Coordinates of C-alpha atoms and ligand atoms in Angstrom, one line a residue:
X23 CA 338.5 219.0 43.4
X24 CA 336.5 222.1 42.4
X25 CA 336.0 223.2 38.7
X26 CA 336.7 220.0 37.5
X27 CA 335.3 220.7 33.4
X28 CA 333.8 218.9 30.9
X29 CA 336.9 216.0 29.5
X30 CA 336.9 218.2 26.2
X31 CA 338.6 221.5 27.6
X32 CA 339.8 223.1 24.9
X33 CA 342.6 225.7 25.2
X34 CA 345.1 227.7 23.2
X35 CA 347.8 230.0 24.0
X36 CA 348.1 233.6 23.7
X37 CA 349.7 233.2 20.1
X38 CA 346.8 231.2 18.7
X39 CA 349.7 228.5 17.3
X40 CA 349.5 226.2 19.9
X41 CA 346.2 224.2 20.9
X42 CA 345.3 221.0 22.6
X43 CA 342.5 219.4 24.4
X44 CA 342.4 218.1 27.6
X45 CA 341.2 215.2 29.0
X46 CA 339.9 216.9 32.6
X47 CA 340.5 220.3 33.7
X48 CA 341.9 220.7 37.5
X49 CA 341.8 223.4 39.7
X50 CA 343.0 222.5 42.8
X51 CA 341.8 224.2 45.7
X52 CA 344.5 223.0 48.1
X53 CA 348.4 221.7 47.8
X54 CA 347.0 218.6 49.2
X55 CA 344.5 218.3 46.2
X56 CA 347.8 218.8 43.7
X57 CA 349.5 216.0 45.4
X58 CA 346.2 213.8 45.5
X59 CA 345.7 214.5 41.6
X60 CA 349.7 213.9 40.7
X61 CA 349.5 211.0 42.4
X62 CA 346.3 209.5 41.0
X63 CA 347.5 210.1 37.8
X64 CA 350.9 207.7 38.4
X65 CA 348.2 205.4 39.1
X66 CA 346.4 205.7 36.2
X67 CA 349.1 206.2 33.5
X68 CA 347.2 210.1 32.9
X69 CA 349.7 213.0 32.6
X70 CA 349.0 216.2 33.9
X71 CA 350.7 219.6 32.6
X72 CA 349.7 222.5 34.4
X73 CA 349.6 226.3 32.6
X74 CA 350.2 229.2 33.5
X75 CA 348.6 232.8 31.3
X76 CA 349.1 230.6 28.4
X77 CA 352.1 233.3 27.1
X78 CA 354.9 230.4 25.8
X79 CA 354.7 230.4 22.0
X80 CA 356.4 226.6 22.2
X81 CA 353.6 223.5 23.3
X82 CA 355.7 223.6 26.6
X83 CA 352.1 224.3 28.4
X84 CA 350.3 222.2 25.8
X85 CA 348.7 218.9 27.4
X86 CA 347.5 215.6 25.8
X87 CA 346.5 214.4 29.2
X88 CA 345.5 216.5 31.9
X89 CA 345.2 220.1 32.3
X90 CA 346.0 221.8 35.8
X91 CA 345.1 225.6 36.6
X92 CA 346.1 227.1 40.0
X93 CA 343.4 229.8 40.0
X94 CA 341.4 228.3 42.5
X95 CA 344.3 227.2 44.8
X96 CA 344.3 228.9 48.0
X97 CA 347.2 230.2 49.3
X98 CA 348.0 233.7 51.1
X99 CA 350.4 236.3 50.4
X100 CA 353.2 237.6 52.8
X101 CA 355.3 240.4 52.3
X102 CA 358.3 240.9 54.8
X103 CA 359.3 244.5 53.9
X104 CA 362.3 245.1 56.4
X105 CA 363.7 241.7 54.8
X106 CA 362.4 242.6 51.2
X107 CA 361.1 239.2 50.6
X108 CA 357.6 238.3 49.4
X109 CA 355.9 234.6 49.2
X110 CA 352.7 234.4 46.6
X111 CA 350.7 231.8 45.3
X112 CA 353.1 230.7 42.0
X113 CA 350.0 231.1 40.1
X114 CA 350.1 234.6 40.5
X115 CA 350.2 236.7 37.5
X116 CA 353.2 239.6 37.2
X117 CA 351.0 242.1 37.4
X118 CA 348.7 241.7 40.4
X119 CA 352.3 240.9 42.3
X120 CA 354.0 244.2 41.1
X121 CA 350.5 246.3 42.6
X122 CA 350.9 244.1 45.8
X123 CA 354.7 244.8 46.0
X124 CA 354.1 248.8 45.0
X125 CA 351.5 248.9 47.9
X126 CA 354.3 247.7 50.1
X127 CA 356.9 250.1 49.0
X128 CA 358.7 247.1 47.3
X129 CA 359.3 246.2 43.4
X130 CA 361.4 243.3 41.5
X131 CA 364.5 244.3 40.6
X132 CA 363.9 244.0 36.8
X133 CA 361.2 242.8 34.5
X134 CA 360.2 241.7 31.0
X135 CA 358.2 243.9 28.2
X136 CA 354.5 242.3 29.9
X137 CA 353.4 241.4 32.9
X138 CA 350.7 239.5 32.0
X139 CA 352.6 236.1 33.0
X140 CA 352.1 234.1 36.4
X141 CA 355.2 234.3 38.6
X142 CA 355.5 230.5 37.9
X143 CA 355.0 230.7 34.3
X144 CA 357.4 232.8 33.8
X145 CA 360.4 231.5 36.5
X146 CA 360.0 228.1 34.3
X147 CA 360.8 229.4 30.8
X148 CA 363.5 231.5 32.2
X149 CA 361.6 235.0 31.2
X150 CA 363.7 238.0 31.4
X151 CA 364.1 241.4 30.8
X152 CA 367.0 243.5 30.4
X153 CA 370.1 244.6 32.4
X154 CA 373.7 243.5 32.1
X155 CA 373.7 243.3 35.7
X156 CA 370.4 241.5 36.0
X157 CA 370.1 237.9 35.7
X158 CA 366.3 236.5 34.5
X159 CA 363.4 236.7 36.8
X160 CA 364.5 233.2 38.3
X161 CA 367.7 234.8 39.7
X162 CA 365.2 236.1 42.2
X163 CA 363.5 233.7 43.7
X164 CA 364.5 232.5 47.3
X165 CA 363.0 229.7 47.9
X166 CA 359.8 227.9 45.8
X167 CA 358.0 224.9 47.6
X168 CA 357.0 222.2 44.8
X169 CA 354.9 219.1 44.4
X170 CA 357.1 216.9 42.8
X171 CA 355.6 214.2 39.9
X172 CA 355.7 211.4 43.1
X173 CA 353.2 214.1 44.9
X174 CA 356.2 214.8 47.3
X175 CA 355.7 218.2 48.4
X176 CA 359.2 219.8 49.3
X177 CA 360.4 223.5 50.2
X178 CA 363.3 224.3 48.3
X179 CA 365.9 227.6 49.1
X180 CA 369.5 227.7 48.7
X181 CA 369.6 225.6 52.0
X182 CA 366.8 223.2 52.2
X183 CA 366.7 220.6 48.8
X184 CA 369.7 223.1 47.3
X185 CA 370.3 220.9 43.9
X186 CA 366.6 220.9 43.3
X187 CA 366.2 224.7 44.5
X188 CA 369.0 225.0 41.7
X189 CA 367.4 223.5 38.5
X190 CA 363.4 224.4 39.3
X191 CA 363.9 228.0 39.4
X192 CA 363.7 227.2 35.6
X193 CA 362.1 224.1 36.0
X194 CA 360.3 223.8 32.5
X195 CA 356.9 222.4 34.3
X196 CA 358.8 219.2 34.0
X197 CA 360.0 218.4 38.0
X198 CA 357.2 219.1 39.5
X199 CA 353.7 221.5 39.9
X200 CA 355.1 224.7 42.3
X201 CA 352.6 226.1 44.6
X202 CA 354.1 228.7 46.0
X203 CA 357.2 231.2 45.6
X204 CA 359.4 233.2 47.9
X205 CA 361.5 236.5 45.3
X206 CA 363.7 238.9 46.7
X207 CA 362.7 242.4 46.1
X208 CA 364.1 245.4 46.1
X209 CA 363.2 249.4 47.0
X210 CA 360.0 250.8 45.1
X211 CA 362.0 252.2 42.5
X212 CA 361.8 255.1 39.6
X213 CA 363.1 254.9 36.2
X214 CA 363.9 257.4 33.9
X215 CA 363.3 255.4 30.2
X216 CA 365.2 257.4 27.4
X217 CA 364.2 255.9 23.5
X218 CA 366.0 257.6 20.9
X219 CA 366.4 256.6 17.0
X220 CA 370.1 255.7 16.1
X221 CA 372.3 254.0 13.2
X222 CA 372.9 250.1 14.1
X223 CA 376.3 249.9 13.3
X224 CA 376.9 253.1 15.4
X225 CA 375.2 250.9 18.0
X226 CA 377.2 247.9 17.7
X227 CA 380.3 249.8 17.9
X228 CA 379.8 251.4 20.9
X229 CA 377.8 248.6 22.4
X230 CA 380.1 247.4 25.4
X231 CA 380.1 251.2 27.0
X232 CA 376.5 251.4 26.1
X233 CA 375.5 248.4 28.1
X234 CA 377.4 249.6 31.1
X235 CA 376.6 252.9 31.1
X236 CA 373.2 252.2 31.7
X237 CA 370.5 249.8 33.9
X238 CA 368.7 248.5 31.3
X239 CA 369.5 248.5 27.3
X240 CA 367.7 247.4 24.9
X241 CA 367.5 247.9 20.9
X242 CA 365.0 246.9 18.5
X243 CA 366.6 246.5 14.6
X244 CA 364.2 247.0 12.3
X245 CA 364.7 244.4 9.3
X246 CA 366.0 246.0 5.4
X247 CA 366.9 248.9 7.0
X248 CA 369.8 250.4 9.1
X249 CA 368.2 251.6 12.0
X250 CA 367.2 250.7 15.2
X251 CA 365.4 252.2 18.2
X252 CA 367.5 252.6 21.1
X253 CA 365.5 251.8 25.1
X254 CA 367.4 253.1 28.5
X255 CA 366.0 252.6 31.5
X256 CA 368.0 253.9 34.9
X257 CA 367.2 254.4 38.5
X258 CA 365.9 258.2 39.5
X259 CA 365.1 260.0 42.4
X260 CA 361.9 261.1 41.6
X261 CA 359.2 260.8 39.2
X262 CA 359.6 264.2 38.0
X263 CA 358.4 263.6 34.3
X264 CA 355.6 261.7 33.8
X265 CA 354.0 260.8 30.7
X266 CA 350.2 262.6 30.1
X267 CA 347.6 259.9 30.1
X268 CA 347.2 260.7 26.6
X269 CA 350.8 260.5 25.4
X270 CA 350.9 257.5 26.8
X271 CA 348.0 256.4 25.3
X272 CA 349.0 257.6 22.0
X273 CA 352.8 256.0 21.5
X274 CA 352.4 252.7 23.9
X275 CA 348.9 251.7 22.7
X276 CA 347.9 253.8 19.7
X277 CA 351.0 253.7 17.7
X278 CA 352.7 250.6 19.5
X279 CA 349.5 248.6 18.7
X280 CA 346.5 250.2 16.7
X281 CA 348.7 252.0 14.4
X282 CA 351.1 249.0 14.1
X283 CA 348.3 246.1 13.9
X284 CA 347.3 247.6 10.4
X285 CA 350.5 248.4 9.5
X286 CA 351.4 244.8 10.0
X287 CA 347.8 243.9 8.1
X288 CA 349.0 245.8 5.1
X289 CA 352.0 243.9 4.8
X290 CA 350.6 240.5 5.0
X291 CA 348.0 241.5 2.4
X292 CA 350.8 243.5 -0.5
X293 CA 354.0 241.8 1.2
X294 CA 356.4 244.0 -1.6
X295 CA 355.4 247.3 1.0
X296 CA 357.1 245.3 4.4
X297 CA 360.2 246.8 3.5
X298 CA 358.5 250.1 2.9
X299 CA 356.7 249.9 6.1
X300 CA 359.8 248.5 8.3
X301 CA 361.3 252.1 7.3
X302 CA 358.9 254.1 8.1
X303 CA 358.2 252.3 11.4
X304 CA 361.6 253.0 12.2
X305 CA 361.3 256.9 10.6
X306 CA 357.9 257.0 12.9
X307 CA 359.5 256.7 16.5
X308 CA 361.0 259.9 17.5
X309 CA 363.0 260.3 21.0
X310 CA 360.9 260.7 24.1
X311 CA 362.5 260.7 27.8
X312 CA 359.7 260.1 30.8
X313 CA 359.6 258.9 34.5
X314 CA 357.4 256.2 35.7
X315 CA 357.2 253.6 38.3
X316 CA 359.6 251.0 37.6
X317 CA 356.7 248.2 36.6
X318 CA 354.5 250.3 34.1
X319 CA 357.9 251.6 32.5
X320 CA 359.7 248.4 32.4
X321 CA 356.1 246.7 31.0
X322 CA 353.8 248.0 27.6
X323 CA 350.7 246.5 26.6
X324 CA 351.3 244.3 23.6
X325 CA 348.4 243.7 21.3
X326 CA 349.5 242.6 17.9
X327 CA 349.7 238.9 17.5
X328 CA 352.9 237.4 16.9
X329 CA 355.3 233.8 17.2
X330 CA 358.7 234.6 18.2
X331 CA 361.9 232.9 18.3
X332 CA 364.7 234.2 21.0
X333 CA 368.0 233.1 21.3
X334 CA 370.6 233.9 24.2
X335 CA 373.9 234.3 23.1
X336 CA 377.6 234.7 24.3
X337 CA 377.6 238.4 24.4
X338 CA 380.4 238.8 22.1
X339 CA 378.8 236.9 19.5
X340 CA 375.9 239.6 18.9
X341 CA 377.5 241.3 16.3
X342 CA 377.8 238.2 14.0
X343 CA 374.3 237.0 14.7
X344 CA 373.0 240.1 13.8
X345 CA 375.5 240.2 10.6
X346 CA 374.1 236.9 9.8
X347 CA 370.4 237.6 10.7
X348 CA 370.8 240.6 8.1
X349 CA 371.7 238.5 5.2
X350 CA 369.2 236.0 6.4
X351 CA 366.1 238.4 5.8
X352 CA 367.3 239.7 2.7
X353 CA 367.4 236.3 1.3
X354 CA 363.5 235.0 2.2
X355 CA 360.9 234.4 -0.2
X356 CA 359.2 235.9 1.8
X357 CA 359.2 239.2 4.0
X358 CA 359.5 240.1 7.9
X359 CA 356.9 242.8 9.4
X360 CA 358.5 242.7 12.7
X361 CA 361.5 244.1 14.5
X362 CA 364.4 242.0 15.8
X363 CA 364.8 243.0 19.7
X364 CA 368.2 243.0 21.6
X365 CA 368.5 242.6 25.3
X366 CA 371.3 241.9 28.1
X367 CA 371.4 239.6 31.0
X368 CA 373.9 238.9 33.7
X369 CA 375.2 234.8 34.3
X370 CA 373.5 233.2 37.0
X371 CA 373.8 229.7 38.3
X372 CA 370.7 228.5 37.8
X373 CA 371.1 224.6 35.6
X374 CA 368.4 225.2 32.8
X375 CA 368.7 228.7 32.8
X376 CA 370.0 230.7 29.4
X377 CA 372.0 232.7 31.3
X378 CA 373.9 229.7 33.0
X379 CA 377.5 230.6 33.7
X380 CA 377.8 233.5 31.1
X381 CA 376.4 237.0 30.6
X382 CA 374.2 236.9 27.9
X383 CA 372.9 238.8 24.4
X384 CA 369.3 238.4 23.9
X385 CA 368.2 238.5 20.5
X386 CA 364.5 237.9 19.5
X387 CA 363.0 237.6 15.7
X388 CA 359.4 237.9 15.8
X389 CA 356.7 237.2 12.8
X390 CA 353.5 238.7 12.0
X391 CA 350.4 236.1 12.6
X392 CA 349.2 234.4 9.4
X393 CA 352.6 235.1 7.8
X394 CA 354.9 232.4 6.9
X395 CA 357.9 232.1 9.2
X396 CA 359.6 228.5 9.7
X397 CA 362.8 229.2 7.3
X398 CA 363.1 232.6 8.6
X399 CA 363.1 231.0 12.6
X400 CA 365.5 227.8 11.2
X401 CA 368.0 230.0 9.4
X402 CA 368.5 232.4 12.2
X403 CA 368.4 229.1 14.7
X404 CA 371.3 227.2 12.3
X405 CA 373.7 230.4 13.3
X406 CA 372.4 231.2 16.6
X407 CA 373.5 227.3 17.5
X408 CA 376.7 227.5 15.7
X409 CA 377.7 230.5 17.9
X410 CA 377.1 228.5 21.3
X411 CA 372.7 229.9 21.5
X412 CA 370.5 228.6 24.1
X413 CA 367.1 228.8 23.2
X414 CA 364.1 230.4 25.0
X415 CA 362.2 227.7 26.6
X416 CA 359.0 229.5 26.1
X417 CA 359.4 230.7 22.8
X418 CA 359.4 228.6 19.5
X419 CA 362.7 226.3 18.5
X420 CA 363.4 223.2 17.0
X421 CA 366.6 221.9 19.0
X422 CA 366.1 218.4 20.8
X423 CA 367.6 216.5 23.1
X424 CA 370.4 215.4 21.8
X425 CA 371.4 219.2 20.4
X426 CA 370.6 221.1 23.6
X427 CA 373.0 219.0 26.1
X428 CA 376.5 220.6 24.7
X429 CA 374.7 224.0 25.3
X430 CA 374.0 223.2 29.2
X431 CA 376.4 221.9 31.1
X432 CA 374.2 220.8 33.7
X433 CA 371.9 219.4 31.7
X434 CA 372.8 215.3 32.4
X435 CA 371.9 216.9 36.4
X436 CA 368.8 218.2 35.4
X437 CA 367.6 214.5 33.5
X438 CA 368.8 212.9 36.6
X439 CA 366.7 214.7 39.0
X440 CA 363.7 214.8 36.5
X441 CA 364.3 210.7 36.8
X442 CA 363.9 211.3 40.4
X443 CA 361.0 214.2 41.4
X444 CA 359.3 212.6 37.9
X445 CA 359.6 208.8 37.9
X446 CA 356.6 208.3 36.2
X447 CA 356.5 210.9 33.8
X448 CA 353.4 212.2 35.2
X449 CA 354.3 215.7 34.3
X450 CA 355.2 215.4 30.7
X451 CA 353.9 216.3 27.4
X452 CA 355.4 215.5 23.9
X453 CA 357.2 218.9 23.3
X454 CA 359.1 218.0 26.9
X455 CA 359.7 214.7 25.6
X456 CA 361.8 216.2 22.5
X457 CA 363.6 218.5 25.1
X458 CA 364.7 216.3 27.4
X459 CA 364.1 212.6 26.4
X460 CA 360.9 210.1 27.7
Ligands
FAD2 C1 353.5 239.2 24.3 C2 354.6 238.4 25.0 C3 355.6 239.0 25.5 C4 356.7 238.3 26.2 N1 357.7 239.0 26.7 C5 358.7 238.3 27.3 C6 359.9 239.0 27.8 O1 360.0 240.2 27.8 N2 360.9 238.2 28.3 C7 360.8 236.9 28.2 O2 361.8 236.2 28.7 N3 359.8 236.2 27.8 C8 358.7 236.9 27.3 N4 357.6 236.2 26.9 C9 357.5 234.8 27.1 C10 356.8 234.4 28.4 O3 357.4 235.2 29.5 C11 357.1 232.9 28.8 O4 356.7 232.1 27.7 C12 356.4 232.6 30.1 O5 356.7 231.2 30.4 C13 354.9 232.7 30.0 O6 354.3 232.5 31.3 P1 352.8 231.9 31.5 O7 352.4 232.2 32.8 O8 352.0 232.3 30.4 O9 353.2 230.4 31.4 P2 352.7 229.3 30.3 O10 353.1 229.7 29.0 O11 351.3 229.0 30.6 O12 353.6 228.0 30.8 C14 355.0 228.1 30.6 C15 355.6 226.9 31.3 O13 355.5 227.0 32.7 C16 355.0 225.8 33.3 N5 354.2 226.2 34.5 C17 353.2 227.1 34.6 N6 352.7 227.1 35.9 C18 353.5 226.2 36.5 C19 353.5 225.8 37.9 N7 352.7 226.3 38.8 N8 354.4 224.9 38.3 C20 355.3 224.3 37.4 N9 355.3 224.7 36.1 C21 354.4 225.6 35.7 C22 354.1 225.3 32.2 O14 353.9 223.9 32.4 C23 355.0 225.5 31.0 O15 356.0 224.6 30.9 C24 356.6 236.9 26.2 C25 355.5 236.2 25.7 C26 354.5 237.0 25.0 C27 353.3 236.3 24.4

C-alpha cells in the first residue's frame, strides 16, 4: 500500500471543529488494496473511515482507527456523451469533474454553493443545492461500485444490488468504501443568476409561485432584521452577460469574503455591533443579473470560517421554522454574525436521504468561528424536529439513534443492511455509532 504515514496522522476538517488522529494513513493504489486493507482490519479489530475534502462540519469523517484517502487510487475516467453518463474515481473532487464534464459539453444537473467536495463525499452526506425540481446530488448517480466492510466489492445500479444501490447513494461512509461512481448528466448549460434585495415576509408570502417560477431559489435572511437576499438561477440560451473579471472579483471574493471576514472579526470582538453589521450586510448587497456557465454560477468561493447546522423540512413548515428561528435569535445571550440560508429540493427515493419521499425546505444557520453557538444550533434543532426535520448528515446535530428512526422510514432497512455489508463494524467511528447504533 503506498503512502502509508507515520501512525500519528493528524487531521482536521475544513471547519477546524473536528480533529482526530489516526492510527495509519492508507492510500490505496488499487480497489484490490481497499479490499485487502478492509479486510485485514476485521482481522485485527482496527476500524477504518475513509475522508473525503474534509468539508462535513459533524466527526462523520473523523477516525479513531484508521484513516483511508483515495488520492492515490487509480482508476480512469469515462464519459459517454451521446448517453450523458460519466464514471470517475469517487474520490474525485466537484470541481475537477465539472471541468472534465464542461470539456465534454456535459454538466450536472444542479449543484451546491462549493465544489470543493469529492463526488463521494458529498453523495454520502446527501449535499445539495437548490431547485424544487432537483433532488440532491445523490439523485444522480447511476450506478456506484463499493467495497463493502466484508471487502466484498459489488456494482450497484438500479438493477444490479438495487436495495443497496438504494441506501449508499447516501451511504454515510458506513456500508462500505466506494471506488468509483457512474452520474447522469445533462447538456452544458447557461444560467442567468438574478440576486435582488427584498422584505422576508414579502418572500414568504409569495414563496410557492416564487419557487416554481424559477430553476433554482434560494434566500439568505439575515438575523434582527427583515430582509433577505433573494438568488435565481434559470436556464439561458446564451451567455450573453458575463460578469468582468473584476466584478466578479469584487462581490464573490472581495465583498463575499475579505469584506465579510472582518466584518464578522468585528463582531466577535464588540458583539453589541452584530446586529448593526447584519443590517448593513443586508443594506450592502444591491441587485446584480449575470450569465455564466452553469458550475461557476451555481458555485462561489467561500472563505470565512464557519459551523453550520441545516435542517430539511416539510416545505410547508418553512414559514414556522423561520417564525420560530426569529424569536430564537432575539433571545441569545449571545449574538449571530451569519445569515440563515433557504433552499428547495425535490423527494427522491433514496433511504438516508433528506429528501426521502417529500419535497423539501432547506434551511441552514451558520456561526462565526470562535463564537459561541451550541444553544443557538439546539434551539433551532428542538423546532426543526418538532416540525418532522431531518438533519444534514454532514453538518453539525445532536439527534441519535433512537430520535432519527421516526424521521426515516427506511431507516430499520438501512441498519439491516449496515448488519450485512458491515458485520464487523470495520467502517465505523463513534459519531456513526450515535447515528445508527454499534
Ligand atoms: C464551505 C462549505 C459549503 C458547503 N456547501 C454545501 C451545500 O451547498 N450543500 C450541501 O448539501 N452541503 C454543503 N456542505 C457540506 C458538504 O457538502 C458535505 O459535508 C460533504 O459530505 C463534504 O464532502 P467531502 O468530500 O469533504 O467529504 P468528507 O466530509 O471528508 O466526508 C463526508 C462523509 O463521506 C464519507 N466518504 C468520503 N469518501 C468516501 C468514500 N470514498 N466511500 C464512502 N464514504 C466516503 C466519509 O466517511 C464521511 O462519512 C458545505 C460544507 C462546507 C464546509
Amino acid at each position: 500500500m503506498a503512502g502509508t504515514a507515520p501512525p500519528t496522522a493528524v487531521w482536521s476538517n475544513w471547519a477546524g471543529n473536528q480533529h482526530g488522529t489516526a492510527t495509519a494513513v492508507l492510500r490505496p493504489t488499487s480497489v484490490a488494496e481497499v479490499a485487502e486493507a478492509i479486510r485485514a482490519a476485521a482481522t485485527t479489530g482496527d476500524r477504518i473511515r475513509v475522508v473525503g475534502s474534509g468539508h462535513s462540519f459533524t466527526g462523520i469523517a473523523v477516525t479513531d482507527g484508521q484513516r483511508m484517502e483515495l488520492t492515490e487510487l487509480d482508476g480512469g475516467t469515462n464519459v459517454d456523451t451521446e448517453r450523458r453518463l460519466v464514471t470517475v474515481p469517487a474520490g474525485m473532487t466537484l470541481r475537477a469533474l465539472n471541468d472534465l464534464l464542461a470539456a465534454h459539453g456535459l454538466a450536472l444537473p444542479n449543484l451546491g454553493d462549493i465544489d470543493a467536495q469529492t463526488v463521494a463525499g458529498a453523495i454520502s452526506t446527501g449535499t445539495h443545492g437548490t431547485g424544487a425540481a432537483y433532488g440532491c446530488l445523490s439523485t444522480f448517480v447511476a450506478a456506484l461500485t463499493l467495497v463493502t466492510g466484508a471487502g466484498e466489492v459489488l456494482r450497484c445500479s438500479a438493477e444490479e444490488h438495487p436495495d443497496v444501490f438504494a441506501a449508499a447513494r447516501v451511504g454515510l461512509g458506513a456500508l462500505g468504501v466506494l471506488v468509483e461512481v457512474t452520474l447522469r448528466c445533462v447538456d452544458a448549460f447557461v444560467l442567468l443568476a438574478h440576486e435582488r434585495p427584498a422584505r422576508l415576509r414579502a418572500v414568504l408570502d409569495d414563496l410557492p409561485a416564487l419557487v416554481d417560477a424559477h430553476d433554482h431559489v434560494e434566500f439568505y435572511w439575515f438575523p434582527y432584521t427583515d430582509r433577505v437576499q433573494v438568488k435565481t438561477n434559470d436556464r439561458v440560451p446564451a451567455d450573453d452577460r458575463p460578469l468582468s473579471r473584476l466584478r466578479g472579483w469584487l462581490d464573490d471574493d472581495f465583498l463575499s469574503n475579505t469584506v465579510f471576514a472582518g466584518a464578522c472579526r468585528l463582531g466577535r470582538a464588540v458583539p453589541a455591533l452584530a446586529p448593526g453589521i447584519s443590517a448593513v450586510s443586508a443594506r450592502a448587497l444591491t441587485e446584480r443579473r449575470y450569465t455564466g456557465r452553469s458550475d461557476r454560477v451555481f458555485c462561489t468561493p467561500r472563505r470565512v470560517r464557519f459551523v453550520e447546522m441545516e435542517y430539511a423540512l416539510p416545505r410547508d413548515a418553512l414559514p414556522t421554522a423561520l417564525d420560530a428561528l426569529r424569536r430564537i435569535v432575539d433571545r441569545l445571550p449571545f449574538k449571530v454574525l451569519f445569515p440563515v440560508e433557504v433552499r428547495f429540493t425535490a423527494a427522491d427515493d433514496i433511504w438516508l436521504s433528506h429528501g426521502y419521499g417529500r419535497d423539501s425546505a432547506y434551511l441552514a444557520i451558520h456561526q462565526y468561528v470562535g463564537m459561541p453557538y451550541e444553544p443557538y444550533l439546539r434551539a433551532f434543532e428542538e423546532v426543526a424536529t418538532e416540525l418532522g426535520g431531518r438533519p444534514h448528515w454532514g453538518k453539525l446535530h445532536y439527534r441519535d439513534a433512537a430520535s432519527l428512526a421516526p424521521a426515516y422510514p427506511r431507516f430499520a432497512d438501512f441498519l439491516a443492511l449496515r448488519a450485512r455489508l458491515d458485520p464487523d463494524r470495520v467502517l465505523t467511528n463513534p459519531h456513526l455509532a450515535r447515528l445508527l447504533g454499534p
